[in-house]
Amino acid sequence: MEPSLPGLTSGEGAAWRGLVSVRFKLFAHLERELQKRSGLSDADFSVLFRLWEAPDGQLRLGELGEQLDWTKSRLSKQISRMASRGLLTREICDTDGRGAFAVLTPAGREMIEAASPPHLQDVRRWFVDALTNEQLESLAAAFATILARLPTSP
């Protein structure tokens, strides 16, 4: 039996421990499979997926950083690594000259379109299919409540 966590009931502690375990184990498993199949890291996939969903395959770097909840430094390093591999380009905004965009390249589009189906099959296998529809709805509602309480990133 797990020792109690100060300030939490046994049920609260079990829920917290469960979330922490799932966060580490599920995401590590999903990232290993993603890397093995596509050569993409979770960070690569996250950037490419957001660009793929964006109009014209591009986002301002500030907006991309907000969506990912990353610091400017982390985003800059990730964008540089991905640009060096030809998955995206970094383009200066024509209208103000200060802002920059991350723009999906054809190679990046091809990579995300090839990587997404097997990755989402793994999401289905290890997450969606493990739960009932009611459990999924409850989780979605709980996650929305938690996210609404969190402060916005600096």
Coordinates of C-alpha atoms in Angstrom, one line a residue:
M1 CA 0.0 0.0 0.0
E2 CA 1.3 3.5 -0.9
P3 CA 2.0 5.9 2.0
S4 CA -0.4 8.7 2.3
L5 CA 0.4 12.1 0.8
P6 CA 0.3 14.9 3.4
G7 CA -2.8 17.1 2.8
L8 CA -4.6 14.6 0.5
T9 CA -7.1 12.0 1.4
S10 CA -6.4 8.4 0.3
G11 CA -8.7 8.9 -2.7
E12 CA -7.2 12.2 -3.7
G13 CA -3.7 10.7 -3.4
A14 CA -4.7 7.7 -5.5
A15 CA -6.1 10.0 -8.2
W16 CA -2.9 12.1 -8.1
R17 CA -0.6 9.2 -8.2
G18 CA -2.6 7.7 -11.1
L19 CA -2.3 10.9 -13.1
V20 CA 1.4 11.1 -12.5
S21 CA 2.0 7.5 -13.5
V22 CA -0.1 7.8 -16.6
R23 CA 1.6 11.0 -17.6
F24 CA 5.0 9.4 -17.4
K25 CA 4.3 5.9 -18.6
L26 CA 1.8 6.5 -21.3
F27 CA 3.6 9.5 -22.8
A28 CA 6.9 7.8 -22.7
H29 CA 5.4 4.8 -24.5
L30 CA 3.7 6.9 -27.1
E31 CA 6.9 8.9 -27.7
R32 CA 9.1 5.8 -28.1
E33 CA 6.6 4.4 -30.7
L34 CA 6.5 7.7 -32.5
Q35 CA 10.3 8.0 -32.6
K36 CA 10.7 4.3 -33.7
R37 CA 8.1 4.6 -36.5
S38 CA 8.7 8.1 -37.8
G39 CA 12.0 9.5 -36.4
L40 CA 10.0 12.4 -34.8
S41 CA 10.2 13.4 -31.2
D42 CA 7.1 14.4 -29.3
A43 CA 8.3 18.0 -29.6
D44 CA 8.7 17.6 -33.4
F45 CA 5.2 16.1 -33.7
S46 CA 3.6 18.8 -31.5
V47 CA 5.1 21.6 -33.6
L48 CA 4.3 19.9 -37.0
F49 CA 0.8 19.0 -35.9
R50 CA -0.1 22.5 -34.9
L51 CA 1.4 23.9 -38.2
W52 CA -0.5 21.3 -40.2
E53 CA -3.8 22.3 -38.5
A54 CA -3.1 26.1 -39.0
P55 CA -4.4 28.0 -41.9
D56 CA -1.8 28.1 -44.7
G57 CA 0.4 25.8 -42.6
Q58 CA 1.9 28.7 -40.6
L59 CA 1.7 30.3 -37.2
R60 CA 3.4 33.3 -35.6
L61 CA 6.1 32.0 -33.3
G62 CA 4.5 33.7 -30.3
E63 CA 1.2 32.0 -31.0
L64 CA 2.9 28.6 -31.5
G65 CA 4.7 29.1 -28.2
E66 CA 1.5 29.9 -26.4
Q67 CA -0.3 26.8 -27.8
L68 CA 2.6 24.6 -26.7
D69 CA 3.2 26.5 -23.4
W70 CA 6.9 26.7 -24.2
T71 CA 9.4 29.4 -23.3
K72 CA 10.8 31.6 -26.1
S73 CA 14.1 29.9 -25.7
R74 CA 12.8 26.3 -26.0
L75 CA 10.7 27.2 -29.0
S76 CA 13.6 29.0 -30.7
K77 CA 15.9 26.0 -30.2
Q78 CA 13.2 23.5 -31.4
I79 CA 12.4 25.7 -34.5
S80 CA 16.1 25.9 -35.4
R81 CA 16.5 22.1 -35.1
M82 CA 13.5 21.4 -37.2
A83 CA 14.4 24.0 -39.8
S84 CA 17.9 22.5 -40.2
R85 CA 16.1 19.2 -41.1
G86 CA 13.9 20.9 -43.6
L87 CA 10.6 20.3 -41.8
L88 CA 9.7 24.0 -41.5
T89 CA 11.1 27.4 -42.2
R90 CA 11.3 30.5 -40.1
E91 CA 10.0 33.5 -42.0
I92 CA 10.0 37.2 -41.0
C93 CA 6.6 38.9 -41.0
D94 CA 6.3 41.2 -44.0
T95 CA 4.0 43.7 -42.3
D96 CA 5.9 44.5 -39.2
G97 CA 9.4 43.1 -39.7
R98 CA 9.6 42.1 -36.0
G99 CA 7.5 39.1 -35.8
A100 CA 8.3 35.7 -37.3
F101 CA 6.3 32.7 -38.5
A102 CA 7.0 29.0 -38.4
V103 CA 6.0 27.7 -41.8
L104 CA 5.4 24.0 -42.6
T105 CA 7.5 22.8 -45.6
P106 CA 6.4 20.1 -48.0
A107 CA 8.8 17.7 -46.3
G108 CA 7.3 18.6 -42.9
R109 CA 3.7 18.1 -44.3
E110 CA 4.7 14.7 -45.7
M111 CA 6.3 13.8 -42.4
I112 CA 3.3 14.7 -40.2
E113 CA 0.8 13.1 -42.6
A114 CA 2.8 9.9 -42.5
A115 CA 3.3 10.0 -38.7
S116 CA -0.2 10.9 -37.6
P117 CA -2.2 7.8 -38.4
P118 CA 0.0 5.3 -36.6
H119 CA 0.5 7.7 -33.7
L120 CA -3.2 8.2 -33.3
Q121 CA -3.8 4.4 -33.6
D122 CA -1.5 4.1 -30.6
V123 CA -3.4 6.8 -28.8
R124 CA -6.6 4.8 -29.5
R125 CA -5.0 1.5 -28.4
W126 CA -3.4 2.7 -25.2
F127 CA -5.8 5.5 -24.1
V128 CA -9.2 5.6 -25.9
D129 CA -9.9 1.9 -26.0
A130 CA -9.0 1.5 -22.3
L131 CA -11.9 3.6 -21.2
T132 CA -15.7 3.7 -21.7
N133 CA -17.4 6.6 -23.4
E134 CA -18.6 7.8 -20.0
Q135 CA -15.0 7.7 -18.6
L136 CA -13.7 9.6 -21.6
E137 CA -16.4 12.2 -21.1
S138 CA -15.7 12.5 -17.4
L139 CA -11.9 12.9 -18.1
A140 CA -12.5 15.5 -20.8
A141 CA -14.7 17.5 -18.3
A142 CA -12.2 17.1 -15.5
F143 CA -9.3 18.2 -17.7
A144 CA -11.2 21.2 -18.9
T145 CA -11.9 22.2 -15.3
I146 CA -8.3 21.9 -14.3
L147 CA -7.0 23.8 -17.4
A148 CA -9.5 26.6 -16.7
R149 CA -8.0 27.0 -13.1
L150 CA -4.4 27.2 -14.2
P151 CA -2.7 30.6 -14.6
T152 CA -1.8 31.6 -18.1
S153 CA 1.9 31.3 -19.1
P154 CA 4.1 34.3 -18.8

